[in-house]
Structures are given as structure tokens and as C-alpha cells.
Tab-separated table of C-alpha atoms and ligand atoms in Angstrom:
chain	number	residue	atom	x	y	z
A	469	MET	CA	-12.875	73.932	80.986
A	470	HIS	CA	-15.459	74.236	78.275
A	471	ILE	CA	-18.684	75.960	79.338
A	472	GLN	CA	-21.588	75.296	76.980
A	473	HIS	CA	-24.777	77.347	76.884
A	474	ASN	CA	-28.425	76.403	76.591
A	475	ILE	CA	-27.875	72.688	76.101
A	476	SER	CA	-30.402	69.852	76.357
A	477	LEU	CA	-30.063	67.568	79.376
A	478	LYS	CA	-31.898	64.724	77.610
A	479	PRO	CA	-28.758	62.553	77.253
A	480	TYR	CA	-27.831	63.152	80.895
A	481	ASN	CA	-30.931	61.832	82.674
A	482	THR	CA	-32.180	58.247	82.427
A	483	PHE	CA	-35.823	59.390	82.256
A	484	GLY	CA	-34.846	61.045	78.955
A	485	ILE	CA	-36.597	64.311	79.848
A	486	ASP	CA	-35.775	67.129	77.455
A	487	VAL	CA	-35.085	70.203	79.576
A	488	LYS	CA	-32.306	72.744	79.062
A	489	ALA	CA	-29.352	73.814	81.180
A	490	LYS	CA	-28.537	77.525	81.117
A	491	GLN	CA	-24.858	76.568	81.207
A	492	PHE	CA	-23.184	73.158	81.253
A	493	VAL	CA	-19.699	71.971	82.077
A	494	SER	CA	-18.169	68.521	82.289
A	495	VAL	CA	-15.608	68.338	85.081
A	496	SER	CA	-12.839	65.747	85.194
A	497	SER	CA	-10.726	66.781	88.202
A	498	ILE	CA	-11.168	68.012	91.752
A	499	GLU	CA	-9.039	71.051	90.840
A	500	GLU	CA	-11.557	72.026	88.149
A	501	LEU	CA	-14.369	71.641	90.660
A	502	LYS	CA	-12.548	73.909	93.116
A	503	ASP	CA	-11.967	76.497	90.355
A	504	ILE	CA	-15.695	76.580	89.614
A	505	TYR	CA	-16.553	77.002	93.268
A	506	THR	CA	-14.011	79.786	93.834
A	507	SER	CA	-15.088	81.717	90.746
A	508	SER	CA	-17.897	84.241	91.134
A	509	ALA	CA	-18.912	83.896	87.487
A	510	TYR	CA	-21.556	81.237	88.133
A	511	PRO	CA	-23.437	81.938	91.344
A	512	LYS	CA	-26.032	79.201	90.725
A	513	LYS	CA	-24.771	75.632	90.347
A	514	PHE	CA	-26.416	72.262	89.944
A	515	ILE	CA	-24.583	68.946	90.329
A	516	LEU	CA	-25.332	66.130	87.921
A	517	GLY	CA	-24.054	62.601	88.552
A	518	GLY	CA	-25.377	59.671	86.543
A	519	GLY	CA	-28.798	61.321	86.194
A	520	SER	CA	-30.433	58.040	87.177
A	521	ASN	CA	-32.299	59.151	90.264
A	522	MET	CA	-33.942	62.395	89.258
A	523	LEU	CA	-37.022	63.695	87.540
A	524	LEU	CA	-36.381	67.004	85.789
A	525	THR	CA	-39.551	69.088	85.652
A	526	LYS	CA	-38.101	72.388	84.430
A	527	ASP	CA	-35.150	74.042	82.707
A	528	ILE	CA	-32.168	74.449	85.022
A	529	ASP	CA	-31.343	78.111	85.454
A	530	ALA	CA	-27.816	77.426	86.694
A	531	LEU	CA	-24.416	76.065	85.697
A	532	VAL	CA	-24.990	72.303	85.470
A	533	ILE	CA	-21.825	70.495	86.556
A	534	HIS	CA	-21.495	67.063	85.032
A	535	LEU	CA	-19.169	65.000	87.239
A	536	ASN	CA	-16.834	63.113	84.963
A	537	LEU	CA	-14.087	62.116	87.424
A	538	LYS	CA	-12.771	58.781	86.092
A	539	GLY	CA	-10.458	56.102	87.438
A	540	LYS	CA	-10.483	52.966	89.546
A	541	GLN	CA	-7.732	51.214	91.433
A	542	ILE	CA	-6.809	48.555	93.937
A	543	ILE	CA	-5.642	50.332	97.084
A	544	SER	CA	-4.513	47.333	99.127
A	545	GLN	CA	-4.929	43.602	99.158
A	546	SER	CA	-4.387	41.150	101.975
A	547	ASP	CA	-5.233	37.497	102.160
A	548	ASN	CA	-8.979	37.713	101.816
A	549	GLU	CA	-9.634	41.442	101.806
A	550	VAL	CA	-9.223	43.963	99.088
A	551	LEU	CA	-9.826	47.685	99.163
A	552	VAL	CA	-10.776	49.191	95.817
A	553	GLN	CA	-11.450	52.790	95.030
A	554	SER	CA	-13.430	54.323	92.202
A	555	LEU	CA	-13.738	57.961	91.283
A	556	ALA	CA	-17.250	59.375	91.293
A	557	GLY	CA	-17.857	59.587	87.539
A	558	GLU	CA	-17.353	55.889	86.780
A	559	ASN	CA	-20.476	54.112	85.580
A	560	TRP	CA	-21.707	51.874	88.420
A	561	HIS	CA	-22.304	48.692	86.411
A	562	GLU	CA	-19.000	48.950	84.523
A	563	PHE	CA	-17.274	49.279	87.888
A	564	VAL	CA	-19.109	46.200	89.223
A	565	LEU	CA	-18.038	44.219	86.131
A	566	TRP	CA	-14.413	45.325	86.650
A	567	THR	CA	-14.480	44.022	90.266
A	568	LEU	CA	-15.894	40.710	89.010
A	569	GLU	CA	-13.245	40.430	86.285
A	570	ASN	CA	-10.693	40.733	89.086
A	571	ASP	CA	-12.625	38.084	91.042
A	572	PHE	CA	-13.396	40.469	93.891
A	573	GLY	CA	-16.633	39.635	95.674
A	574	GLY	CA	-19.302	41.824	97.242
A	575	LEU	CA	-20.913	43.859	94.476
A	576	GLU	CA	-22.385	41.025	92.374
A	577	ASN	CA	-25.953	41.444	93.716
A	578	LEU	CA	-25.783	45.117	92.801
A	579	SER	CA	-25.128	44.413	89.100
A	580	LEU	CA	-26.866	46.497	86.434
A	581	ILE	CA	-28.045	49.305	88.730
A	582	PRO	CA	-28.070	52.480	86.625
A	583	GLY	CA	-26.082	55.535	87.667
A	584	ASN	CA	-22.566	56.414	88.717
A	585	VAL	CA	-20.338	55.280	91.580
A	586	GLY	CA	-20.323	58.745	93.150
A	587	THR	CA	-24.060	58.817	93.724
A	588	SER	CA	-24.309	55.247	95.057
A	589	PRO	CA	-23.790	56.195	98.747
A	590	ILE	CA	-26.309	59.058	98.641
A	591	GLN	CA	-29.296	56.745	98.616
A	592	ASN	CA	-27.439	53.626	99.812
A	593	ILE	CA	-28.375	51.710	96.655
A	594	GLY	CA	-29.597	48.194	97.257
A	595	ALA	CA	-30.975	45.175	95.468
A	596	TYR	CA	-31.450	41.438	95.899
A	597	GLY	CA	-30.584	41.264	99.571
A	598	VAL	CA	-27.482	43.519	99.536
A	599	GLU	CA	-27.101	47.217	100.226
A	600	LEU	CA	-24.144	49.417	99.378
A	601	LYS	CA	-23.426	49.888	103.112
A	602	ASP	CA	-22.581	46.162	103.382
A	603	VAL	CA	-19.425	46.637	101.281
A	604	PHE	CA	-18.772	50.339	101.774
A	605	HIS	CA	-15.460	51.346	103.371
A	606	SER	CA	-15.436	55.154	103.031
A	607	CYS	CA	-15.883	57.992	100.588
A	608	ASN	CA	-14.180	61.290	99.908
A	609	ALA	CA	-16.311	64.369	99.441
A	610	LEU	CA	-15.507	67.972	98.623
A	611	ASN	CA	-16.895	70.326	101.254
A	612	LEU	CA	-18.418	73.114	99.160
A	613	GLU	CA	-17.894	75.711	101.860
A	614	THR	CA	-14.254	75.057	102.822
A	615	LEU	CA	-13.276	73.409	99.474
A	616	GLU	CA	-11.405	70.759	101.477
A	617	VAL	CA	-11.829	67.068	100.711
A	618	GLU	CA	-13.228	65.221	103.752
A	619	THR	CA	-13.474	61.498	104.364
A	620	PHE	CA	-16.753	59.907	105.479
A	621	THR	CA	-16.691	56.457	107.062
A	622	LYS	CA	-19.501	53.928	107.124
A	623	ASP	CA	-20.561	55.340	110.512
A	624	THR	CA	-20.450	59.003	109.587
A	625	CYS	CA	-22.473	58.320	106.410
A	626	GLU	CA	-25.437	57.304	108.647
A	627	PHE	CA	-26.752	54.776	106.140
A	628	ASP	CA	-30.324	53.583	106.296
A	629	TYR	CA	-32.802	52.101	103.770
A	630	ARG	CA	-32.381	54.300	100.659
A	631	ASN	CA	-30.967	57.015	102.891
A	632	SER	CA	-27.722	58.571	104.173
A	633	ILE	CA	-26.355	61.806	105.610
A	634	PHE	CA	-26.054	63.061	101.993
A	635	LYS	CA	-29.869	63.113	101.760
A	636	GLN	CA	-30.147	64.703	105.214
A	637	GLN	CA	-27.865	67.225	107.021
A	638	ALA	CA	-25.116	67.077	104.375
A	639	LYS	CA	-27.533	67.582	101.446
A	640	GLY	CA	-26.187	70.152	98.974
A	641	LYS	CA	-23.082	70.734	101.078
A	642	TYR	CA	-20.719	68.141	99.573
A	643	ILE	CA	-19.790	66.559	96.271
A	644	ILE	CA	-18.709	62.931	96.604
A	645	THR	CA	-15.504	62.585	94.592
A	646	SER	CA	-14.567	58.924	95.201
A	647	VAL	CA	-15.810	55.813	96.972
A	648	MET	CA	-13.800	52.988	98.568
A	649	PHE	CA	-15.159	49.451	98.892
A	650	ASN	CA	-14.153	46.562	101.109
A	651	LEU	CA	-14.424	43.435	98.956
A	652	SER	CA	-13.479	39.790	99.395
A	653	ALA	CA	-10.476	38.500	97.464
A	654	LYS	CA	-10.876	34.740	97.881
A	655	GLU	CA	-13.503	33.364	100.200
A	656	HIS	CA	-16.567	34.990	98.771
A	657	ILE	CA	-19.801	35.046	100.727
A	658	LEU	CA	-22.702	34.572	98.350
A	659	HIS	CA	-26.108	36.126	98.991
A	660	THR	CA	-28.488	33.917	97.075
A	661	ASN	CA	-31.311	33.678	99.581
A	662	TYR	CA	-33.335	36.261	97.762
A	663	GLY	CA	-35.938	33.954	96.174
A	664	ALA	CA	-35.519	34.867	92.539
A	665	ILE	CA	-31.725	34.400	92.590
A	666	THR	CA	-31.922	30.767	93.667
A	667	SER	CA	-34.486	29.911	91.021
A	668	GLU	CA	-32.582	31.849	88.347
A	669	LEU	CA	-29.370	29.933	89.207
A	670	GLN	CA	-31.319	26.687	88.962
A	671	ALA	CA	-32.659	27.750	85.579
A	672	MET	CA	-29.044	28.490	84.576
A	673	MET	CA	-28.205	24.913	85.743
A	674	VAL	CA	-25.579	26.231	88.132
A	675	THR	CA	-25.120	24.070	91.208
A	676	GLU	CA	-22.004	25.670	92.713
A	677	PRO	CA	-22.381	29.343	91.911
A	678	THR	CA	-19.483	31.775	91.677
A	679	ILE	CA	-19.823	35.529	92.228
A	680	GLN	CA	-19.874	35.871	88.438
A	681	ASP	CA	-22.829	33.452	88.241
A	682	VAL	CA	-24.718	35.454	90.879
A	683	SER	CA	-24.091	38.606	88.857
A	684	LYS	CA	-25.404	36.890	85.701
A	685	ALA	CA	-28.512	35.740	87.590
A	686	VAL	CA	-29.147	39.255	88.934
A	687	ILE	CA	-28.684	40.717	85.439
A	688	ALA	CA	-31.169	38.189	84.014
A	689	ILE	CA	-33.744	38.984	86.741
A	690	ARG	CA	-33.351	42.734	86.337
A	691	GLU	CA	-33.581	42.494	82.537
A	692	SER	CA	-36.787	40.479	82.830
A	693	LYS	CA	-38.471	42.945	85.216
A	694	LEU	CA	-36.954	46.362	84.800
A	695	PRO	CA	-36.880	48.478	81.642
A	696	ASP	CA	-33.476	49.359	80.169
A	697	PRO	CA	-33.180	53.172	80.367
A	698	LYS	CA	-31.415	53.125	76.988
A	699	GLU	CA	-34.665	51.850	75.468
A	700	ILE	CA	-37.398	53.220	77.744
A	701	GLY	CA	-36.820	56.296	79.908
A	702	ASN	CA	-37.080	55.482	83.608
A	703	SER	CA	-35.415	56.000	86.940
A	704	GLY	CA	-35.700	52.564	88.525
A	705	SER	CA	-37.969	52.468	91.557
A	706	PHE	CA	-39.814	55.777	91.550
A	707	PHE	CA	-41.080	55.210	95.117
A	708	LYS	CA	-39.567	53.861	98.314
A	709	ASN	CA	-41.167	50.873	99.970
A	710	PRO	CA	-43.077	52.421	102.887
A	711	ILE	CA	-42.145	51.470	106.429
A	712	ILE	CA	-45.165	51.585	108.728
A	713	SER	CA	-45.707	51.030	112.434
A	714	LYS	CA	-46.844	47.667	113.701
A	715	SER	CA	-50.253	49.032	114.678
A	716	GLU	CA	-50.779	50.537	111.213
A	717	PHE	CA	-49.704	47.225	109.733
A	718	LEU	CA	-52.189	45.218	111.802
A	719	LYS	CA	-54.993	47.451	110.536
A	720	PHE	CA	-53.759	47.063	106.954
A	721	LYS	CA	-53.367	43.290	107.271
A	722	LYS	CA	-56.948	42.884	108.451
A	723	ASN	CA	-58.210	44.345	105.177
A	724	PHE	CA	-55.474	42.953	102.913
A	725	PRO	CA	-54.323	39.661	104.449
A	726	ASP	CA	-52.473	38.523	101.311
A	727	ALA	CA	-50.172	41.534	100.951
A	728	PRO	CA	-46.455	40.686	101.075
A	729	HIS	CA	-44.500	42.391	103.859
A	730	TYR	CA	-41.123	42.317	105.605
A	731	ILE	CA	-40.560	42.743	109.322
A	732	VAL	CA	-38.048	45.591	109.842
A	733	SER	CA	-37.965	45.529	113.652
A	734	ASP	CA	-40.398	44.674	116.435
A	735	LYS	CA	-41.966	48.089	115.869
A	736	GLU	CA	-41.933	48.443	112.080
A	737	VAL	CA	-42.978	46.604	108.928
A	738	LYS	CA	-42.059	47.330	105.295
A	739	VAL	CA	-44.732	46.908	102.630
A	740	PRO	CA	-43.744	46.697	98.933
A	741	ALA	CA	-44.937	49.845	97.154
A	742	GLY	CA	-45.042	47.803	93.919
A	743	TRP	CA	-47.800	45.619	95.407
A	744	LEU	CA	-49.784	48.651	96.620
A	745	ILE	CA	-49.541	50.374	93.228
A	746	GLU	CA	-50.464	47.209	91.347
A	747	HIS	CA	-53.483	46.631	93.613
A	748	ALA	CA	-54.512	50.258	93.172
A	749	GLY	CA	-54.883	49.360	89.487
A	750	PHE	CA	-51.906	51.215	88.012
A	751	LYS	CA	-49.589	48.442	86.854
A	752	GLY	CA	-49.042	48.701	83.099
A	753	LYS	CA	-51.311	51.758	82.782
A	754	THR	CA	-50.270	53.967	79.906
A	755	PHE	CA	-51.195	57.618	79.527
A	756	ASP	CA	-50.232	58.858	76.091
A	757	ASN	CA	-46.427	58.572	76.053
A	758	TYR	CA	-45.746	57.731	79.696
A	759	GLY	CA	-47.050	55.376	82.341
A	760	VAL	CA	-46.396	52.618	84.856
A	761	HIS	CA	-44.141	49.759	83.784
A	762	LYS	CA	-45.942	46.549	82.826
A	763	LYS	CA	-43.707	44.225	84.830
A	764	GLN	CA	-42.858	46.283	87.931
A	765	ALA	CA	-45.369	48.815	89.221
A	766	LEU	CA	-42.701	50.725	91.175
A	767	VAL	CA	-41.189	51.997	87.944
A	768	LEU	CA	-42.652	54.950	86.037
A	769	VAL	CA	-41.668	55.166	82.389
A	770	ASN	CA	-41.307	57.756	79.646
A	771	TYR	CA	-42.005	56.097	76.290
A	772	GLY	CA	-40.570	59.180	74.571
A	773	GLY	CA	-41.403	62.858	74.664
A	774	ALA	CA	-43.175	62.991	78.038
A	775	SER	CA	-42.464	66.000	80.237
A	776	GLY	CA	-41.235	65.832	83.808
A	777	ASN	CA	-44.548	67.325	84.916
A	778	ASP	CA	-46.538	64.561	83.165
A	779	ILE	CA	-44.644	61.997	85.211
A	780	LEU	CA	-44.804	64.073	88.404
A	781	GLU	CA	-48.597	64.384	88.074
A	782	LEU	CA	-48.921	60.638	87.511
A	783	SER	CA	-46.808	59.977	90.609
A	784	GLN	CA	-49.082	62.268	92.646
A	785	LEU	CA	-52.197	60.509	91.351
A	786	ILE	CA	-50.654	57.173	92.372
A	787	GLN	CA	-49.772	58.516	95.837
A	788	GLU	CA	-53.292	59.874	96.384
A	789	THR	CA	-54.953	56.670	95.187
A	790	VAL	CA	-52.713	54.421	97.299
A	791	ALA	CA	-53.360	56.615	100.354
A	792	ARG	CA	-57.112	56.509	99.774
A	793	ILE	CA	-57.320	52.735	99.305
A	794	PHE	CA	-54.700	51.519	101.796
A	795	ASP	CA	-54.257	54.471	104.165
A	796	ILE	CA	-50.496	54.257	103.510
A	797	ASN	CA	-48.360	57.133	102.220
A	798	ILE	CA	-45.723	56.276	99.663
A	799	GLU	CA	-42.802	58.633	99.160
A	800	ALA	CA	-40.886	59.296	95.953
A	801	GLU	CA	-37.392	57.822	95.913
A	802	VAL	CA	-36.200	59.932	92.998
A	803	ASN	CA	-35.269	63.581	93.449
A	804	ILE	CA	-37.826	65.874	91.867
A	805	ILE	CA	-36.103	68.910	90.398
B	1440	EPU	N1	-44.792	43.386	93.706
B	1440	EPU	C1	-46.072	43.379	93.182
B	1440	EPU	N2	-46.274	44.087	92.032
B	1440	EPU	C2	-45.286	44.770	91.393
B	1440	EPU	C3	-43.991	44.766	91.946
B	1440	EPU	C4	-43.771	44.064	93.117
B	1440	EPU	O1	-46.989	42.773	93.723
B	1440	EPU	O2	-45.562	45.363	90.356
B	1440	EPU	C5	-44.530	42.556	94.908
B	1440	EPU	C6	-43.709	41.336	94.528
B	1440	EPU	O3	-44.512	40.277	94.132
B	1440	EPU	C7	-42.975	41.022	95.801
B	1440	EPU	C8	-42.764	42.386	96.412
B	1440	EPU	O4	-43.702	43.265	95.801
B	1440	EPU	O5	-43.780	40.257	96.668
B	1440	EPU	C9	-41.353	42.887	96.247
B	1440	EPU	O6	-41.043	42.984	94.873
B	1440	EPU	P1	-39.526	42.932	94.306
B	1440	EPU	O7	-38.829	41.784	94.904
B	1440	EPU	O8	-39.595	43.032	92.827
B	1440	EPU	O9	-38.819	44.177	94.926
B	1440	EPU	P2	-39.296	45.643	95.264
B	1440	EPU	O10	-39.468	45.764	96.729
B	1440	EPU	O11	-40.479	45.993	94.413
B	1440	EPU	C10	-36.874	46.544	95.653
B	1440	EPU	C11	-36.036	47.724	95.247
B	1440	EPU	C12	-35.490	47.530	93.826
B	1440	EPU	C13	-34.664	46.261	93.779
B	1440	EPU	C14	-35.564	45.094	94.221
B	1440	EPU	C15	-34.820	43.798	94.305
B	1440	EPU	C16	-36.950	49.629	96.459
B	1440	EPU	C17	-37.696	50.902	96.374
B	1440	EPU	N3	-36.803	48.949	95.314
B	1440	EPU	O12	-38.023	46.523	94.812
B	1440	EPU	O13	-34.625	48.626	93.548
B	1440	EPU	O14	-34.146	46.011	92.489
B	1440	EPU	O15	-36.104	45.363	95.546
B	1440	EPU	O16	-34.036	43.758	95.444
B	1440	EPU	O17	-36.492	49.249	97.539
B	1440	EPU	C18	-34.343	50.753	92.489
B	1440	EPU	O18	-34.132	51.208	93.613
B	1440	EPU	O19	-34.316	51.467	91.460
B	1440	EPU	C19	-34.700	49.331	92.357
B	1440	EPU	C20	-35.069	48.816	91.191
């Protein structure tokens, strides 16, 4: 294991924020992870996955552990069901492409999401009508107290919209080491109802779409709306779409009858934060070298050289303004460190 000192974390977070790690180590096996956790040499530790869902606002005064566990395999295959497993450090999109090359269905709508496989269950990633929980079988996670690997099922993960047990009671107590997915091997079920997918497939002149076509459509939609973190620093949706009570919604709707919304249950309604932020006047706003993305107001961007605090302050200004205008609180989706 090679411990480095005082290194920049800029290449390891998709916002491209230049903060330093006191120490840094890239870990490629569970044994190495256990060694680190049994040693008393590094009392403070910080886990880094794909770095795609965090805003770093300060230097990390700890040993930063970069999870680099690699490998993917087919565990079992029956007539129409296949179980595939990926280790935590695999890049999410490369893993999705590998499943599609094998003609396994289920992950196509989740194409091009930044980050690693190991962090995908933490916030139950989702896009274009599919959430990770829809194809999730189980995951293995190292219990940082006992140093035993435990298995979490779909039920014990307690998935919800952008949420799971790993953001709640299990937060900071486990490191997810691998994830298993339940995919279709033959009779794929396509999810193309999400408006933009159907029109994108039509534009592609595809009449009988395959899972690969759906993936291409999703990639085209994402590329047209969302900035590529390799070009412009960002962390995808900075905020969660707020879920409000029906009575709050009725009040809101009276003042803003044209706002899009989705019924969650007979008690709750989800309102797109992107719409709220756009109608609060922030879409495309640029402050020096950071701002709000021009094509999707949910995404905050670092055009180069911004600090984590610049972006944090902007996010707070957006929250305050949205609350003042709409009386709705929007919560950050990214982890603020
Ligand atoms: N909208 C606006 N202005 C904007 C953005 C959106 O008015 O600047 C409106 C749209 O017109 C639409 C509604 O808001 O009526 C929803 O927009 P969209 O379909 O683009 O999706 P979203 O709710 O803004 C969510 C996810 C995205 C995911 C898309 C597609 C969250 C927080 N975000 O965004 O996830 O790609 O749906 O399924 O749930 C991510 O998590 O990083 C991410 C990009």
C-alpha cells in the first residue's frame, strides 16, 4: 500500500474542486481495507468513491481512502434472469455498457450517470423512469466496527427516492464493496414512457427499440441537458426534488398553476427543483467562475478554479430565494464536506 501525503483531490471529485488530502491511499482489495482499519496509524479516515456526489469545501485532515476495487462477473444465468456482480470501484457507466454488450437488460435508462458502482445504492441513483432499486439484488458491505463483510438485500437497504439506509442509520458505518444486479437475459422490459425517450427514439428513427437503443437515447438526452464533468465541473443534480404535503401543494398550485408536478401518493406531491430554481431567476446565472447550468437549473457548475465555499454559498442563496418565493424548502442532494 502506497500512502501519499498532501495530495490534491482535484482529479478525484467531479466538481473539480482543488482541496488537499493530508494522506491518500488507493485501495484495491478488501484485505487492504481491513489492514487500514486495524492499524492505529491513521485514526482519521475519509472514504472516497467516484467523487461524483460531493462538494469539498475544505482540505481533508484525514487519510483519504480511494476505493479502487475492480472486477465484474456473471454470477448465474437462467432462462430470462441473470445475476451480475460488480466490485465497488468500477465506473458506473462502463459497467452499464458492459451489461449492454452482453445484451443484459435493466440498466439502460441509467446510462451515463457519473460515479462508481459502489456508491450507486447509497443514494439509490435514478433517471428516466428507473431507479437502482428496480434492478438491485443485494450488496456486500464491510462493517467498519467488526470488519466482517455483511450482505444487504433490497429490503434491508430501505431504498427511497435518492435515499437508503447508507444515508441514514448505516451512514459512516459501512463501506460497500460490491453490488449485485438482477437483469433480464432475453425478454427485456423497456421503459420508454419518460417523454423525452420516446421523442429521442423517434428522432433516431427507431421503431422497435432494443435496450441498446434506449441507452443511446438516454445518452443523447443527458448530453444535451447535462454538462460533462470532464469538461465542466459539476455533480449532477445539486438538489433533490422536494416532496411536499398535499395541503402545501394546493397552496403552491393556487399561486403557480403552471408548475409541473408528480403525484407521489395521496398525501404527497413532488415538485421539480429545476423548475423552482429556474423561476427564481437562477437558470444560467454565472458568478465569476461558477454558476447554474444553462440547460438544467438543478445543476451547479464550476467553470474552473471555483472553491467549494463559492458553490456552497450559491446553493444557500438559491435555497433562501426559492423558500422566499415559493415557500418550499429544497435540500442539497450532494454531500457537503
Ligand atoms: N425543469 C425546468 N427547468 C429546469 C429543469 C427542469 O423547468 O432548468 C422542469 C422540466 O421542464 C420538467 C421538470 O422540471 O417539467 C423535470 O425535469 P427533468 O425531466 O429534466 O428532470 P429533473 O426532475 O429535473 C431528475 C433527476 C435527474 C435525472 C432526471 C431524468 C433528481 C434530483 N434529478 O431531474 O438526476 O437525470 O430526473 O430522470 O431527481 C442526478 O441525480 O444527478 C440527475 C441528473
